[in-house]
Short mmCIF file of C-alpha atoms and ligand atoms in Angstrom, two decimals:
data_model
loop_
_atom_site.label_atom_id
_atom_site.label_comp_id
_atom_site.label_asym_id
_atom_site.label_seq_id
_atom_site.Cartn_x
_atom_site.Cartn_y
_atom_site.Cartn_z
CA UNK A 1 -14.27 10.23 -4.13
CA UNK A 2 -10.86 8.44 -5.06
CA UNK A 3 -10.62 5.83 -8.11
CA UNK A 4 -9.67 2.74 -6.14
CA UNK A 5 -11.51 2.91 -3.07
CA UNK A 6 -14.58 1.50 -4.16
CA UNK A 7 -12.82 -1.20 -6.00
CA UNK A 8 -11.38 -4.07 -4.22
CA UNK A 9 -8.45 -6.05 -5.33
CA UNK A 10 -8.30 -9.27 -7.61
CA UNK A 11 -6.44 -12.74 -6.50
CA UNK A 12 -3.09 -12.87 -8.33
CA UNK A 13 -1.68 -16.27 -9.57
CA UNK A 14 0.77 -14.74 -11.94
CA UNK A 15 0.40 -14.27 -15.60
CA UNK A 16 -0.34 -10.93 -15.89
CA UNK A 17 1.61 -8.60 -16.78
CA UNK A 18 3.29 -5.77 -14.55
CA UNK A 19 2.08 -1.84 -14.90
CA UNK A 20 4.25 0.03 -16.58
CA UNK A 21 6.61 2.92 -15.14
CA UNK A 22 4.59 5.51 -17.68
CA UNK A 23 1.13 4.07 -15.74
CA UNK A 24 2.27 3.85 -12.50
CA UNK A 25 3.70 7.23 -12.49
CA UNK A 26 0.30 8.69 -13.51
CA UNK A 27 -1.00 7.11 -10.98
CA UNK A 28 0.84 8.66 -7.72
CA UNK A 29 -1.12 11.10 -7.94
CA UNK A 30 -3.75 9.26 -7.06
CA UNK A 31 -2.48 8.15 -3.68
CA UNK A 32 -0.62 10.81 -2.50
CA UNK A 33 2.29 10.91 0.12
CA UNK A 34 3.32 7.31 -1.55
CA UNK A 35 6.48 7.36 -4.03
CA UNK A 36 7.36 4.80 -6.49
CA UNK A 37 11.08 3.40 -5.89
CA UNK A 38 13.05 0.30 -6.22
CA UNK A 39 9.76 -1.12 -7.61
CA UNK A 40 7.82 -0.17 -4.81
CA UNK A 41 5.24 2.09 -3.64
CA UNK A 42 6.18 2.98 -0.25
CA UNK A 43 5.36 5.57 1.88
CA UNK A 44 6.53 6.47 5.79
CA UNK A 45 3.84 7.46 8.31
CA UNK A 46 5.39 8.88 11.59
CA UNK A 47 3.18 9.10 14.59
CA UNK A 48 2.95 10.80 17.98
CA UNK A 49 4.72 7.38 19.71
CA UNK A 50 4.50 3.12 19.23
CA UNK A 51 1.16 2.28 20.14
CA UNK A 52 -0.56 4.41 17.76
CA UNK A 53 2.00 3.17 15.22
CA UNK A 54 1.47 -0.13 16.11
CA UNK A 55 -2.41 0.70 16.24
CA UNK A 56 -2.16 1.51 12.51
CA UNK A 57 -0.39 -1.50 11.63
CA UNK A 58 -2.99 -3.38 13.28
CA UNK A 59 -5.33 -0.85 10.53
CA UNK A 60 -3.44 -2.01 8.02
CA UNK A 61 -3.19 -5.54 8.80
CA UNK A 62 -7.26 -5.26 8.60
CA UNK A 63 -7.00 -4.51 5.01
CA UNK A 64 -4.51 -6.55 3.62
CA UNK A 65 -6.81 -9.67 5.14
CA UNK A 66 -10.01 -8.36 3.99
CA UNK A 67 -8.02 -7.44 0.73
CA UNK A 68 -5.52 -11.07 0.92
CA UNK A 69 -2.75 -8.36 -0.72
CA UNK A 70 -0.10 -7.54 1.59
CA UNK A 71 2.71 -5.19 2.13
CA UNK A 72 5.72 -5.53 4.07
CA UNK A 73 6.28 -3.25 6.42
CA UNK A 74 8.93 -1.55 9.18
CA UNK A 75 8.41 -0.51 11.72
CA UNK A 76 10.31 1.91 14.07
CA UNK A 77 9.83 4.26 17.33
CA UNK A 78 6.79 6.40 16.07
CA UNK A 79 7.23 5.58 12.31
CA UNK A 80 5.96 3.18 9.75
CA UNK A 81 7.19 2.49 6.60
CA UNK A 82 4.85 0.86 3.91
CA UNK A 83 6.02 -0.38 0.63
CA UNK A 84 3.61 -2.51 -2.36
CA UNK A 85 4.00 -4.41 -4.78
CA UNK A 86 2.95 -7.72 -6.05
CA UNK A 87 4.74 -11.08 -5.88
CA UNK A 88 3.03 -13.33 -8.00
CA UNK A 89 4.33 -11.25 -11.12
CA UNK A 90 7.61 -9.53 -9.47
CA UNK A 91 5.57 -5.83 -9.98
CA UNK A 92 2.69 -3.47 -9.45
CA UNK A 93 -0.36 -4.04 -9.90
CA UNK A 94 -3.58 -1.95 -9.68
CA UNK A 95 -4.01 -4.04 -6.07
CA UNK A 96 -1.11 -1.72 -4.83
CA UNK A 97 -2.96 1.49 -5.85
CA UNK A 98 -6.14 -0.24 -4.28
CA UNK A 99 -4.21 -0.56 -1.19
CA UNK A 100 -2.23 1.92 -0.96
CA UNK A 101 -5.27 3.77 -0.83
CA UNK A 102 -7.37 1.98 1.64
CA UNK A 103 -4.18 2.84 4.00
CA UNK A 104 -4.05 6.35 3.34
CA UNK A 105 -8.23 6.59 4.03
CA UNK A 106 -7.24 5.21 7.08
CA UNK A 107 -5.77 8.91 8.08
CA UNK A 108 -9.00 11.20 6.70
C1 H2B B 201 -4.32 -16.29 -3.89
C2 H2B B 201 -3.60 -14.88 -3.89
O1 H2B B 201 -3.62 -13.86 -4.68
C3 H2B B 201 -2.56 -14.68 -3.07
O2 H2B B 201 -1.68 -15.12 -1.84
C4 H2B B 201 -1.76 -13.34 -2.47
C5 H2B B 201 -1.92 -12.94 -1.49
N1 H2B B 201 -1.13 -12.33 -0.95
C6 H2B B 201 -0.45 -11.21 -1.64
N2 H2B B 201 0.39 -9.84 -1.89
C7 H2B B 201 1.38 -8.50 -2.60
N3 H2B B 201 1.42 -7.93 -2.21
N4 H2B B 201 1.59 -9.73 -3.54
C8 H2B B 201 0.64 -11.28 -4.28
O3 H2B B 201 1.13 -11.69 -5.12
C9 H2B B 201 -0.62 -11.79 -2.81
N5 H2B B 201 -0.88 -12.53 -3.44
#
């Protein structure tokens, strides 16, 4: 069982340190397909058609609603790129890994 899937995001009002790059890079193996670039966790997802891409966006929106933690999403013709970072600390927190793992879990 992935270490993040049974966790819930914690409300983040700032005042905590972002994860260090060492920890982020260590944790990356727990969210296959994701990368850490430009201070964001990101992954591009490709689909058969636009309808499937939008359905995926809606599934991610449900995770955002459930966790009160929101990504930026770029939607193309048949692809969606998701970016997570914790706005309140302008960096990466466990919340970002929890949501990235739950997004990956949509595809299993
Ligand atoms: C109080 C609650 O934690 C904030 O409103 C949430 C909402 N969604 C959020 N999403 C992201 N990505 N970062 C945040 O800091 C954040 N804060």
